[in-house]
PDB file of C-alpha atoms and ligand atoms in Angstrom:
ATOM      1  CA  MET A   1     -16.965   3.482 -14.974  1.00  0.00           C
ATOM      2  CA  GLU A   2     -14.620   4.553 -17.734  1.00  0.00           C
ATOM      3  CA  PHE A   3     -11.848   2.436 -18.842  1.00  0.00           C
ATOM      4  CA  SER A   4      -9.182   2.340 -21.538  1.00  0.00           C
ATOM      5  CA  LEU A   5      -7.303  -0.977 -21.205  1.00  0.00           C
ATOM      6  CA  ILE A   6     -10.267  -3.076 -20.315  1.00  0.00           C
ATOM      7  CA  THR A   7     -13.651  -3.433 -21.298  1.00  0.00           C
ATOM      8  CA  THR A   8     -16.655  -4.413 -19.357  1.00  0.00           C
ATOM      9  CA  GLU A   9     -19.931  -6.075 -20.355  1.00  0.00           C
ATOM     10  CA  LEU A  10     -22.854  -6.772 -18.193  1.00  0.00           C
ATOM     11  CA  SER A  11     -25.080  -9.241 -19.519  1.00  0.00           C
ATOM     12  CA  GLU A  12     -27.468 -11.696 -17.573  1.00  0.00           C
ATOM     13  CA  LYS A  13     -25.858 -10.806 -14.296  1.00  0.00           C
ATOM     14  CA  ILE A  14     -22.604 -11.895 -15.490  1.00  0.00           C
ATOM     15  CA  LEU A  15     -19.722  -9.203 -15.993  1.00  0.00           C
ATOM     16  CA  THR A  16     -17.119  -9.846 -18.582  1.00  0.00           C
ATOM     17  CA  ILE A  17     -13.941  -7.985 -18.181  1.00  0.00           C
ATOM     18  CA  THR A  18     -11.702  -8.220 -21.462  1.00  0.00           C
ATOM     19  CA  ILE A  19      -8.282  -7.137 -21.101  1.00  0.00           C
ATOM     20  CA  ASN A  20      -7.716  -4.900 -23.834  1.00  0.00           C
ATOM     21  CA  ARG A  21      -4.093  -4.516 -24.880  1.00  0.00           C
ATOM     22  CA  PRO A  22      -3.669  -7.002 -27.660  1.00  0.00           C
ATOM     23  CA  ASP A  23      -0.853  -5.240 -29.390  1.00  0.00           C
ATOM     24  CA  LYS A  24       1.400  -5.996 -26.236  1.00  0.00           C
ATOM     25  CA  MET A  25      -0.004  -9.480 -25.828  1.00  0.00           C
ATOM     26  CA  ASN A  26      -2.343  -7.813 -23.045  1.00  0.00           C
ATOM     27  CA  ALA A  27       0.626  -7.373 -20.726  1.00  0.00           C
ATOM     28  CA  LEU A  28      -0.630  -6.009 -17.460  1.00  0.00           C
ATOM     29  CA  ASN A  29       0.747  -2.840 -17.011  1.00  0.00           C
ATOM     30  CA  MET A  30      -0.040  -0.571 -13.504  1.00  0.00           C
ATOM     31  CA  GLN A  31      -3.121   1.189 -15.107  1.00  0.00           C
ATOM     32  CA  LEU A  32      -4.691  -1.978 -16.421  1.00  0.00           C
ATOM     33  CA  LEU A  33      -4.189  -3.442 -13.022  1.00  0.00           C
ATOM     34  CA  GLY A  34      -5.911  -0.273 -11.203  1.00  0.00           C
ATOM     35  CA  GLU A  35      -8.699  -0.523 -13.787  1.00  0.00           C
ATOM     36  CA  ILE A  36      -9.370  -4.362 -12.905  1.00  0.00           C
ATOM     37  CA  ASP A  37      -9.179  -3.182  -9.497  1.00  0.00           C
ATOM     38  CA  ASN A  38     -11.913  -0.717  -9.903  1.00  0.00           C
ATOM     39  CA  ALA A  39     -13.769  -2.900 -11.863  1.00  0.00           C
ATOM     40  CA  PHE A  40     -13.783  -5.493  -8.880  1.00  0.00           C
ATOM     41  CA  ASP A  41     -15.038  -2.386  -6.519  1.00  0.00           C
ATOM     42  CA  GLU A  42     -18.186  -2.836  -8.938  1.00  0.00           C
ATOM     43  CA  VAL A  43     -18.345  -6.568  -8.786  1.00  0.00           C
ATOM     44  CA  TYR A  44     -18.474  -6.031  -4.656  1.00  0.00           C
ATOM     45  CA  GLU A  45     -21.080  -3.416  -4.664  1.00  0.00           C
ATOM     46  CA  ASN A  46     -23.395  -3.721  -7.405  1.00  0.00           C
ATOM     47  CA  ASP A  47     -26.018  -6.414  -6.854  1.00  0.00           C
ATOM     48  CA  ASP A  48     -26.783  -6.598 -10.695  1.00  0.00           C
ATOM     49  CA  VAL A  49     -23.521  -8.319 -10.833  1.00  0.00           C
ATOM     50  CA  GLY A  50     -23.709 -12.114 -10.023  1.00  0.00           C
ATOM     51  CA  ALA A  51     -20.528 -13.263 -11.790  1.00  0.00           C
ATOM     52  CA  VAL A  52     -17.445 -12.657 -13.239  1.00  0.00           C
ATOM     53  CA  ILE A  53     -15.661 -13.645 -16.251  1.00  0.00           C
ATOM     54  CA  ILE A  54     -12.102 -12.395 -17.145  1.00  0.00           C
ATOM     55  CA  THR A  55     -10.463 -13.146 -20.406  1.00  0.00           C
ATOM     56  CA  GLY A  56      -8.078 -11.414 -22.922  1.00  0.00           C
ATOM     57  CA  SER A  57      -8.978  -9.729 -26.274  1.00  0.00           C
ATOM     58  CA  GLY A  58      -7.695 -11.188 -29.378  1.00  0.00           C
ATOM     59  CA  ALA A  59      -7.086 -15.045 -29.933  1.00  0.00           C
ATOM     60  CA  LYS A  60      -3.252 -14.899 -29.136  1.00  0.00           C
ATOM     61  CA  ALA A  61      -3.132 -13.921 -25.178  1.00  0.00           C
ATOM     62  CA  PHE A  62      -4.907 -13.850 -21.910  1.00  0.00           C
ATOM     63  CA  ALA A  63      -2.250 -11.830 -20.537  1.00  0.00           C
ATOM     64  CA  ALA A  64       1.609 -12.433 -21.321  1.00  0.00           C
ATOM     65  CA  GLY A  65       2.471 -11.041 -17.951  1.00  0.00           C
ATOM     66  CA  ALA A  66       3.609  -7.762 -16.064  1.00  0.00           C
ATOM     67  CA  ASP A  67       4.546  -5.175 -18.433  1.00  0.00           C
ATOM     68  CA  ILE A  68       8.506  -5.886 -18.558  1.00  0.00           C
ATOM     69  CA  ALA A  69       8.891  -2.372 -20.479  1.00  0.00           C
ATOM     70  CA  GLU A  70       7.310  -0.734 -17.114  1.00  0.00           C
ATOM     71  CA  PHE A  71       9.014  -2.773 -14.373  1.00  0.00           C
ATOM     72  CA  ALA A  72      12.656  -3.212 -15.835  1.00  0.00           C
ATOM     73  CA  ASN A  73      14.260  -0.360 -14.346  1.00  0.00           C
ATOM     74  CA  PHE A  74      12.180  -0.453 -10.969  1.00  0.00           C
ATOM     75  CA  THR A  75      14.225  -0.054  -7.620  1.00  0.00           C
ATOM     76  CA  SER A  76      13.585  -2.623  -4.999  1.00  0.00           C
ATOM     77  CA  ALA A  77      11.412  -0.154  -3.356  1.00  0.00           C
ATOM     78  CA  GLN A  78       9.094   0.475  -6.518  1.00  0.00           C
ATOM     79  CA  ALA A  79       9.187  -3.257  -6.947  1.00  0.00           C
ATOM     80  CA  LYS A  80       8.085  -4.130  -3.527  1.00  0.00           C
ATOM     81  CA  GLU A  81       4.995  -1.512  -3.899  1.00  0.00           C
ATOM     82  CA  MET A  82       4.313  -3.391  -7.285  1.00  0.00           C
ATOM     83  CA  SER A  83       4.182  -6.616  -5.830  1.00  0.00           C
ATOM     84  CA  ALA A  84       2.205  -5.491  -2.849  1.00  0.00           C
ATOM     85  CA  ASN A  85      -0.302  -3.857  -5.091  1.00  0.00           C
ATOM     86  CA  GLY A  86      -0.615  -6.627  -7.200  1.00  0.00           C
ATOM     87  CA  HIS A  87      -1.457  -9.148  -4.203  1.00  0.00           C
ATOM     88  CA  ARG A  88      -3.867  -6.851  -2.597  1.00  0.00           C
ATOM     89  CA  ILE A  89      -5.963  -6.796  -6.199  1.00  0.00           C
ATOM     90  CA  PHE A  90      -5.292 -10.664  -7.028  1.00  0.00           C
ATOM     91  CA  ASN A  91      -6.573 -11.338  -3.226  1.00  0.00           C
ATOM     92  CA  LYS A  92      -9.448  -9.151  -3.920  1.00  0.00           C
ATOM     93  CA  ILE A  93     -10.272 -11.325  -6.696  1.00  0.00           C
ATOM     94  CA  GLU A  94     -10.026 -14.324  -5.174  1.00  0.00           C
ATOM     95  CA  SER A  95     -11.911 -13.447  -2.312  1.00  0.00           C
ATOM     96  CA  SER A  96     -14.919 -12.096  -4.120  1.00  0.00           C
ATOM     97  CA  PRO A  97     -18.040 -13.077  -2.979  1.00  0.00           C
ATOM     98  CA  LYS A  98     -19.106 -13.612  -6.771  1.00  0.00           C
ATOM     99  CA  PRO A  99     -17.626 -16.473  -8.562  1.00  0.00           C
ATOM    100  CA  VAL A 100     -15.043 -15.647 -10.992  1.00  0.00           C
ATOM    101  CA  ILE A 101     -13.692 -17.623 -14.014  1.00  0.00           C
ATOM    102  CA  ALA A 102     -10.695 -17.053 -16.108  1.00  0.00           C
ATOM    103  CA  ALA A 103     -11.489 -17.546 -19.628  1.00  0.00           C
ATOM    104  CA  VAL A 104      -8.008 -18.242 -20.768  1.00  0.00           C
ATOM    105  CA  ASN A 105      -7.621 -17.724 -24.599  1.00  0.00           C
ATOM    106  CA  GLY A 106      -4.110 -17.973 -25.035  1.00  0.00           C
ATOM    107  CA  PHE A 107      -0.823 -17.112 -23.314  1.00  0.00           C
ATOM    108  CA  ALA A 108      -0.910 -17.169 -19.676  1.00  0.00           C
ATOM    109  CA  LEU A 109       2.166 -16.308 -18.576  1.00  0.00           C
ATOM    110  CA  GLY A 110       4.011 -14.580 -15.327  1.00  0.00           C
ATOM    111  CA  GLY A 111       1.135 -11.961 -14.024  1.00  0.00           C
ATOM    112  CA  GLY A 112      -0.965 -13.290 -16.597  1.00  0.00           C
ATOM    113  CA  PHE A 113      -0.742 -16.865 -15.130  1.00  0.00           C
ATOM    114  CA  GLU A 114      -1.099 -15.175 -11.840  1.00  0.00           C
ATOM    115  CA  LEU A 115      -4.101 -13.471 -12.633  1.00  0.00           C
ATOM    116  CA  ALA A 116      -5.801 -16.778 -13.824  1.00  0.00           C
ATOM    117  CA  ALA A 117      -4.512 -18.350 -10.708  1.00  0.00           C
ATOM    118  CA  CYS A 118      -6.384 -16.306  -8.388  1.00  0.00           C
ATOM    119  CA  CYS A 119      -9.715 -16.667 -10.183  1.00  0.00           C
ATOM    120  CA  HIS A 120     -11.890 -19.377  -8.781  1.00  0.00           C
ATOM    121  CA  MET A 121     -12.012 -21.651 -11.710  1.00  0.00           C
ATOM    122  CA  ARG A 122     -10.229 -21.380 -15.144  1.00  0.00           C
ATOM    123  CA  VAL A 123     -11.781 -22.725 -18.627  1.00  0.00           C
ATOM    124  CA  ALA A 124      -8.978 -22.557 -21.494  1.00  0.00           C
ATOM    125  CA  SER A 125      -9.123 -22.669 -25.140  1.00  0.00           C
ATOM    126  CA  GLU A 126      -7.005 -25.569 -26.986  1.00  0.00           C
ATOM    127  CA  ASN A 127      -4.218 -22.612 -27.910  1.00  0.00           C
ATOM    128  CA  ALA A 128      -4.133 -21.790 -24.364  1.00  0.00           C
ATOM    129  CA  LYS A 129      -0.277 -21.880 -22.734  1.00  0.00           C
ATOM    130  CA  PHE A 130       0.259 -21.324 -18.889  1.00  0.00           C
ATOM    131  CA  GLY A 131       3.885 -20.795 -17.325  1.00  0.00           C
ATOM    132  CA  THR A 132       5.854 -18.785 -14.943  1.00  0.00           C
ATOM    133  CA  PRO A 133       8.917 -17.442 -17.203  1.00  0.00           C
ATOM    134  CA  GLU A 134       9.833 -14.921 -14.638  1.00  0.00           C
ATOM    135  CA  VAL A 135      13.075 -16.922 -13.748  1.00  0.00           C
ATOM    136  CA  THR A 136      14.048 -16.341 -17.490  1.00  0.00           C
ATOM    137  CA  LEU A 137      14.047 -12.782 -16.708  1.00  0.00           C
ATOM    138  CA  GLY A 138      15.854 -13.115 -13.391  1.00  0.00           C
ATOM    139  CA  VAL A 139      12.969 -12.384 -11.144  1.00  0.00           C
ATOM    140  CA  ILE A 140      10.548 -14.869  -9.642  1.00  0.00           C
ATOM    141  CA  PRO A 141       6.895 -14.446  -9.308  1.00  0.00           C
ATOM    142  CA  GLY A 142       5.581 -11.197  -7.715  1.00  0.00           C
ATOM    143  CA  TYR A 143       1.654 -11.552  -7.716  1.00  0.00           C
ATOM    144  CA  GLY A 144       1.243 -14.872  -5.699  1.00  0.00           C
ATOM    145  CA  GLY A 145       2.520 -17.113  -8.404  1.00  0.00           C
ATOM    146  CA  THR A 146       4.756 -19.249  -6.449  1.00  0.00           C
ATOM    147  CA  GLN A 147       1.874 -19.886  -3.805  1.00  0.00           C
ATOM    148  CA  ARG A 148      -1.066 -20.310  -6.196  1.00  0.00           C
ATOM    149  CA  MET A 149       1.045 -22.345  -8.418  1.00  0.00           C
ATOM    150  CA  ILE A 150       2.027 -24.715  -5.714  1.00  0.00           C
ATOM    151  CA  ARG A 151      -1.591 -24.923  -4.449  1.00  0.00           C
ATOM    152  CA  HIS A 152      -3.304 -25.452  -8.090  1.00  0.00           C
ATOM    153  CA  ILE A 153      -1.084 -28.314  -9.266  1.00  0.00           C
ATOM    154  CA  GLY A 154       1.045 -29.537  -6.159  1.00  0.00           C
ATOM    155  CA  TYR A 155       4.671 -29.204  -5.177  1.00  0.00           C
ATOM    156  CA  GLY A 156       6.527 -31.453  -7.401  1.00  0.00           C
ATOM    157  CA  LYS A 157       5.085 -30.483 -10.744  1.00  0.00           C
ATOM    158  CA  GLY A 158       4.895 -26.708  -9.326  1.00  0.00           C
ATOM    159  CA  ILE A 159       8.327 -26.123  -8.481  1.00  0.00           C
ATOM    160  CA  GLU A 160       9.482 -27.633 -11.801  1.00  0.00           C
ATOM    161  CA  LEU A 161       7.561 -24.921 -13.749  1.00  0.00           C
ATOM    162  CA  LEU A 162       8.510 -22.235 -11.442  1.00  0.00           C
ATOM    163  CA  MET A 163      12.158 -23.334 -11.773  1.00  0.00           C
ATOM    164  CA  THR A 164      12.228 -23.906 -15.450  1.00  0.00           C
ATOM    165  CA  ALA A 165      10.070 -21.674 -16.602  1.00  0.00           C
ATOM    166  CA  ASP A 166       8.810 -24.514 -18.941  1.00  0.00           C
ATOM    167  CA  MET A 167       5.318 -23.600 -20.522  1.00  0.00           C
ATOM    168  CA  ILE A 168       2.410 -26.321 -20.481  1.00  0.00           C
ATOM    169  CA  ASN A 169      -0.520 -26.187 -22.850  1.00  0.00           C
ATOM    170  CA  ALA A 170      -4.059 -26.337 -22.397  1.00  0.00           C
ATOM    171  CA  GLU A 171      -4.416 -30.327 -22.138  1.00  0.00           C
ATOM    172  CA  GLU A 172      -1.511 -30.556 -19.908  1.00  0.00           C
ATOM    173  CA  ALA A 173      -3.125 -27.957 -17.635  1.00  0.00           C
ATOM    174  CA  HIS A 174      -6.256 -30.032 -17.745  1.00  0.00           C
ATOM    175  CA  ARG A 175      -4.532 -33.007 -16.566  1.00  0.00           C
ATOM    176  CA  LEU A 176      -3.030 -31.405 -13.649  1.00  0.00           C
ATOM    177  CA  GLY A 177      -6.154 -29.746 -12.745  1.00  0.00           C
ATOM    178  CA  LEU A 178      -5.226 -26.327 -13.345  1.00  0.00           C
ATOM    179  CA  VAL A 179      -8.038 -25.836 -15.467  1.00  0.00           C
ATOM    180  CA  ASN A 180     -11.573 -27.048 -15.640  1.00  0.00           C
ATOM    181  CA  TYR A 181     -12.128 -27.613 -19.081  1.00  0.00           C
ATOM    182  CA  VAL A 182     -10.560 -27.296 -22.491  1.00  0.00           C
ATOM    183  CA  THR A 183     -13.006 -25.842 -25.372  1.00  0.00           C
ATOM    184  CA  THR A 184     -12.348 -24.413 -28.747  1.00  0.00           C
ATOM    185  CA  LEU A 185     -12.137 -20.712 -29.023  1.00  0.00           C
ATOM    186  CA  GLU A 186     -15.442 -20.060 -29.924  1.00  0.00           C
ATOM    187  CA  GLU A 187     -17.025 -22.235 -27.237  1.00  0.00           C
ATOM    188  CA  LEU A 188     -14.414 -20.539 -24.475  1.00  0.00           C
ATOM    189  CA  LEU A 189     -17.261 -17.715 -23.044  1.00  0.00           C
ATOM    190  CA  PRO A 190     -20.541 -19.679 -23.649  1.00  0.00           C
ATOM    191  CA  LYS A 191     -18.725 -22.678 -21.817  1.00  0.00           C
ATOM    192  CA  CYS A 192     -17.871 -20.063 -18.846  1.00  0.00           C
ATOM    193  CA  LYS A 193     -21.490 -18.490 -19.029  1.00  0.00           C
ATOM    194  CA  GLN A 194     -23.025 -21.896 -18.902  1.00  0.00           C
ATOM    195  CA  ILE A 195     -20.963 -22.874 -15.639  1.00  0.00           C
ATOM    196  CA  LEU A 196     -21.710 -19.515 -13.844  1.00  0.00           C
ATOM    197  CA  GLN A 197     -25.360 -19.532 -14.865  1.00  0.00           C
ATOM    198  CA  LYS A 198     -25.612 -22.949 -12.981  1.00  0.00           C
ATOM    199  CA  ILE A 199     -23.940 -21.141  -9.787  1.00  0.00           C
ATOM    200  CA  ILE A 200     -26.153 -17.936 -10.237  1.00  0.00           C
ATOM    201  CA  SER A 201     -29.231 -19.984  -9.929  1.00  0.00           C
ATOM    202  CA  LYS A 202     -28.266 -20.590  -6.204  1.00  0.00           C
ATOM    203  CA  SER A 203     -28.520 -18.399  -3.309  1.00  0.00           C
ATOM    204  CA  PRO A 204     -25.844 -15.617  -3.883  1.00  0.00           C
ATOM    205  CA  LEU A 205     -25.196 -15.940   0.094  1.00  0.00           C
ATOM    206  CA  VAL A 206     -24.164 -19.484   0.204  1.00  0.00           C
ATOM    207  CA  ILE A 207     -21.972 -18.908  -2.873  1.00  0.00           C
ATOM    208  CA  ASP A 208     -20.286 -16.149  -1.058  1.00  0.00           C
ATOM    209  CA  GLN A 209     -19.917 -18.496   2.189  1.00  0.00           C
ATOM    210  CA  VAL A 210     -18.812 -21.569  -0.075  1.00  0.00           C
ATOM    211  CA  ILE A 211     -16.027 -19.134  -1.311  1.00  0.00           C
ATOM    212  CA  ALA A 212     -15.105 -17.710   1.866  1.00  0.00           C
ATOM    213  CA  CYS A 213     -14.710 -21.592   3.150  1.00  0.00           C
ATOM    214  CA  ALA A 214     -13.076 -22.977   0.629  1.00  0.00           C
ATOM    215  CA  ASN A 215     -10.486 -20.293   0.655  1.00  0.00           C
ATOM    216  CA  ALA A 216      -9.831 -20.496   4.034  1.00  0.00           C
ATOM    217  CA  TYR A 217      -8.671 -24.450   3.202  1.00  0.00           C
ATOM    218  CA  THR A 218      -5.395 -22.797   1.918  1.00  0.00           C
ATOM    219  CA  SER A 219      -5.201 -19.937   4.338  1.00  0.00           C
ATOM    220  CA  LYS A 220      -2.161 -19.724   6.703  1.00  0.00           C
ATOM    221  CA  THR A 221      -3.909 -17.391   9.225  1.00  0.00           C
ATOM    222  CA  GLU A 222      -7.254 -18.922   9.438  1.00  0.00           C
ATOM    223  CA  ASP A 223      -8.810 -22.396  10.117  1.00  0.00           C
ATOM    224  CA  GLY A 224     -10.949 -23.246   7.161  1.00  0.00           C
ATOM    225  CA  PHE A 225     -12.968 -25.973   9.609  1.00  0.00           C
ATOM    226  CA  GLU A 226     -13.838 -23.423  12.283  1.00  0.00           C
ATOM    227  CA  LEU A 227     -14.757 -21.056   9.780  1.00  0.00           C
ATOM    228  CA  GLU A 228     -16.926 -23.804   7.913  1.00  0.00           C
ATOM    229  CA  ILE A 229     -18.852 -24.259  11.218  1.00  0.00           C
ATOM    230  CA  ASP A 230     -19.520 -20.629  11.715  1.00  0.00           C
ATOM    231  CA  GLU A 231     -20.671 -20.004   8.230  1.00  0.00           C
ATOM    232  CA  PHE A 232     -22.508 -23.455   7.822  1.00  0.00           C
ATOM    233  CA  SER A 233     -24.381 -22.050  11.284  1.00  0.00           C
ATOM    234  CA  ARG A 234     -24.926 -18.924   9.674  1.00  0.00           C
ATOM    235  CA  CYS A 235     -26.802 -20.308   6.711  1.00  0.00           C
ATOM    236  CA  PHE A 236     -29.673 -21.314   9.166  1.00  0.00           C
ATOM    237  CA  SER A 237     -30.578 -17.879  10.024  1.00  0.00           C
ATOM    238  CA  THR A 238     -31.343 -17.028   6.489  1.00  0.00           C
ATOM    239  CA  GLU A 239     -34.664 -16.669   4.292  1.00  0.00           C
ATOM    240  CA  ASP A 240     -32.814 -18.371   0.958  1.00  0.00           C
ATOM    241  CA  PHE A 241     -32.154 -21.260   3.637  1.00  0.00           C
ATOM    242  CA  LYS A 242     -35.584 -21.847   4.598  1.00  0.00           C
ATOM    243  CA  GLU A 243     -36.741 -21.283   0.884  1.00  0.00           C
ATOM    244  CA  GLY A 244     -34.082 -23.638  -0.673  1.00  0.00           C
ATOM    245  CA  THR A 245     -34.872 -26.211   1.881  1.00  0.00           C
ATOM    246  CA  ASP A 246     -38.498 -25.865   1.473  1.00  0.00           C
ATOM    247  CA  ALA A 247     -38.182 -26.020  -2.141  1.00  0.00           C
ATOM    248  CA  PHE A 248     -36.463 -28.976  -2.177  1.00  0.00           C
ATOM    249  CA  LEU A 249     -39.073 -30.857   0.194  1.00  0.00           C
ATOM    250  CA  ASN A 250     -42.043 -29.881  -1.980  1.00  0.00           C
ATOM    251  CA  LYS A 251     -40.482 -30.439  -5.166  1.00  0.00           C
ATOM    252  CA  ARG A 252     -40.302 -27.244  -6.531  1.00  0.00           C
ATOM    253  CA  LYS A 253     -37.612 -24.651  -8.096  1.00  0.00           C
ATOM    254  CA  ALA A 254     -36.227 -22.326  -5.368  1.00  0.00           C
ATOM    255  CA  GLU A 255     -36.757 -18.494  -5.777  1.00  0.00           C
ATOM    256  CA  PHE A 256     -33.707 -17.009  -3.954  1.00  0.00           C
ATOM    257  CA  LYS A 257     -33.900 -13.577  -2.747  1.00  0.00           C
ATOM    258  CA  GLY A 258     -30.385 -12.969  -1.037  1.00  0.00           C
ATOM    259  CA  LYS A 259     -31.556 -12.549   2.268  1.00  0.00           C
TER     260      LYS A 259
HETATM  261  N1  COA B   1       5.653  -7.187 -21.276  1.00  0.00           N
HETATM  262  C1  COA B   1       5.494  -5.712 -22.079  1.00  0.00           C
HETATM  263  N2  COA B   1       5.457  -6.279 -23.436  1.00  0.00           N
HETATM  264  C2  COA B   1       5.250  -7.451 -23.869  1.00  0.00           C
HETATM  265  C3  COA B   1       5.311  -8.675 -22.922  1.00  0.00           C
HETATM  266  C4  COA B   1       5.166  -8.331 -21.555  1.00  0.00           C
HETATM  267  N3  COA B   1       5.088  -9.332 -20.514  1.00  0.00           N
HETATM  268  N4  COA B   1       4.912  -9.779 -23.728  1.00  0.00           N
HETATM  269  C5  COA B   1       4.710  -9.140 -24.932  1.00  0.00           C
HETATM  270  N5  COA B   1       4.749  -7.983 -25.233  1.00  0.00           N
HETATM  271  C6  COA B   1       5.083  -7.111 -26.395  1.00  0.00           C
HETATM  272  C7  COA B   1       6.176  -7.538 -27.160  1.00  0.00           C
HETATM  273  O1  COA B   1       7.427  -6.731 -26.473  1.00  0.00           O
HETATM  274  C8  COA B   1       5.798  -7.066 -28.310  1.00  0.00           C
HETATM  275  O2  COA B   1       5.629  -5.522 -28.420  1.00  0.00           O
HETATM  276  P1  COA B   1       6.343  -4.843 -29.708  1.00  0.00           P
HETATM  277  O3  COA B   1       5.358  -5.331 -30.823  1.00  0.00           O
HETATM  278  O4  COA B   1       6.388  -3.126 -29.505  1.00  0.00           O
HETATM  279  O5  COA B   1       7.483  -5.408 -30.141  1.00  0.00           O
HETATM  280  C9  COA B   1       4.401  -7.257 -28.654  1.00  0.00           C
HETATM  281  O6  COA B   1       4.060  -7.494 -27.265  1.00  0.00           O
HETATM  282  C10 COA B   1       4.204  -9.063 -29.202  1.00  0.00           C
HETATM  283  O7  COA B   1       4.681  -9.921 -28.618  1.00  0.00           O
HETATM  284  P2  COA B   1       6.056 -10.504 -29.534  1.00  0.00           P
HETATM  285  O8  COA B   1       6.906 -11.256 -28.314  1.00  0.00           O
HETATM  286  O9  COA B   1       6.529  -9.964 -30.297  1.00  0.00           O
HETATM  287  O10 COA B   1       5.235 -12.014 -29.665  1.00  0.00           O
HETATM  288  P3  COA B   1       5.231 -13.505 -30.228  1.00  0.00           P
HETATM  289  O11 COA B   1       3.969 -14.105 -30.751  1.00  0.00           O
HETATM  290  O12 COA B   1       6.637 -13.610 -30.741  1.00  0.00           O
HETATM  291  O13 COA B   1       5.773 -14.467 -28.596  1.00  0.00           O
HETATM  292  C11 COA B   1       5.135 -14.393 -26.177  1.00  0.00           C
HETATM  293  C12 COA B   1       4.733 -14.078 -27.451  1.00  0.00           C
HETATM  294  C13 COA B   1       4.011 -14.264 -25.279  1.00  0.00           C
HETATM  295  C14 COA B   1       6.066 -15.828 -25.969  1.00  0.00           C
HETATM  296  C15 COA B   1       6.281 -13.552 -25.670  1.00  0.00           C
HETATM  297  O14 COA B   1       5.744 -12.213 -26.248  1.00  0.00           O
HETATM  298  C16 COA B   1       6.890 -13.300 -24.677  1.00  0.00           C
HETATM  299  O15 COA B   1       7.796 -14.262 -24.297  1.00  0.00           O
HETATM  300  N6  COA B   1       6.596 -12.511 -23.533  1.00  0.00           N
HETATM  301  C17 COA B   1       7.077 -12.419 -22.606  1.00  0.00           C
HETATM  302  C18 COA B   1       6.556 -13.570 -21.289  1.00  0.00           C
HETATM  303  C19 COA B   1       7.012 -13.009 -20.227  1.00  0.00           C
HETATM  304  O16 COA B   1       8.335 -13.280 -19.815  1.00  0.00           O
HETATM  305  N7  COA B   1       6.260 -12.871 -19.011  1.00  0.00           N
HETATM  306  C20 COA B   1       6.612 -12.852 -17.896  1.00  0.00           C
HETATM  307  C21 COA B   1       6.679 -11.161 -17.400  1.00  0.00           C
HETATM  308  S1  COA B   1       7.018 -11.135 -15.489  1.00  0.00           S
END
């Protein structure tokens, strides 16, 4: 697939998607979001992809938001279309059957925060900064930020950050549970790969099921407990479940086939 505002690299089943507009702080314009959308078609369809890392190019920004220059003159109708499109793509990332980590290498603001927030996990370098400065621009987050901010760090602190537009650093984000680890910039991608390799060694079927059930916990339309019952029982008819339990009982390493 040909991209111009992102790059992709597949290595050892991990697809690294790098946002590549460093001169604009990796701001997310429509074309760039479309390329991420297309890259995720590949994630869903290609069995060679087992996991994904999303990161930004350069050492300053993961993504400093939606492209303000692009949307500044949008009508309400255009804004609605923009927001609905962003929601669709970020929900697609969150619902990805394969684990997705945001490797946050600098500013994750506005749409950049929202992109990091829809990933399953976040790992940050020490220079990372998180925030939703939209209210400063007279707008609210439009790519799921109001929901996922509260979901990740709770109502009290979340609504403060949404309303004040304050930024938090990597340490604070770690303390609040928004990021799983803080590393040096050099260690950022290796740390993400280490986590993902652990996950890839499991059955892809159960990882897909864990993601679906965990996401249902926060869904307002789906009962996560009921879904968990269904998905749990579905495991019992797979070869991978038989392989996993047999390997444990026979003290050997499981060889999962995704069947
Ligand atoms: N949309 C469009 N362009 C952006 C952008 C965004 N969200 N964020 C940064 N840029 C552009 C700047 O306009 C500038 O372009 P120029 O060189 O053509 O003038 C370039 O990226 C570098 O940014 P600059 O502001 O000069 O860097 P800085 O180091 O002084 O500040 C930030 C970095 C991230 C604090 C600052 O760029 C910023 O506040 N960005 C907007 C954040 C925001 O409000 N996001 C929410 C959008 S909904």
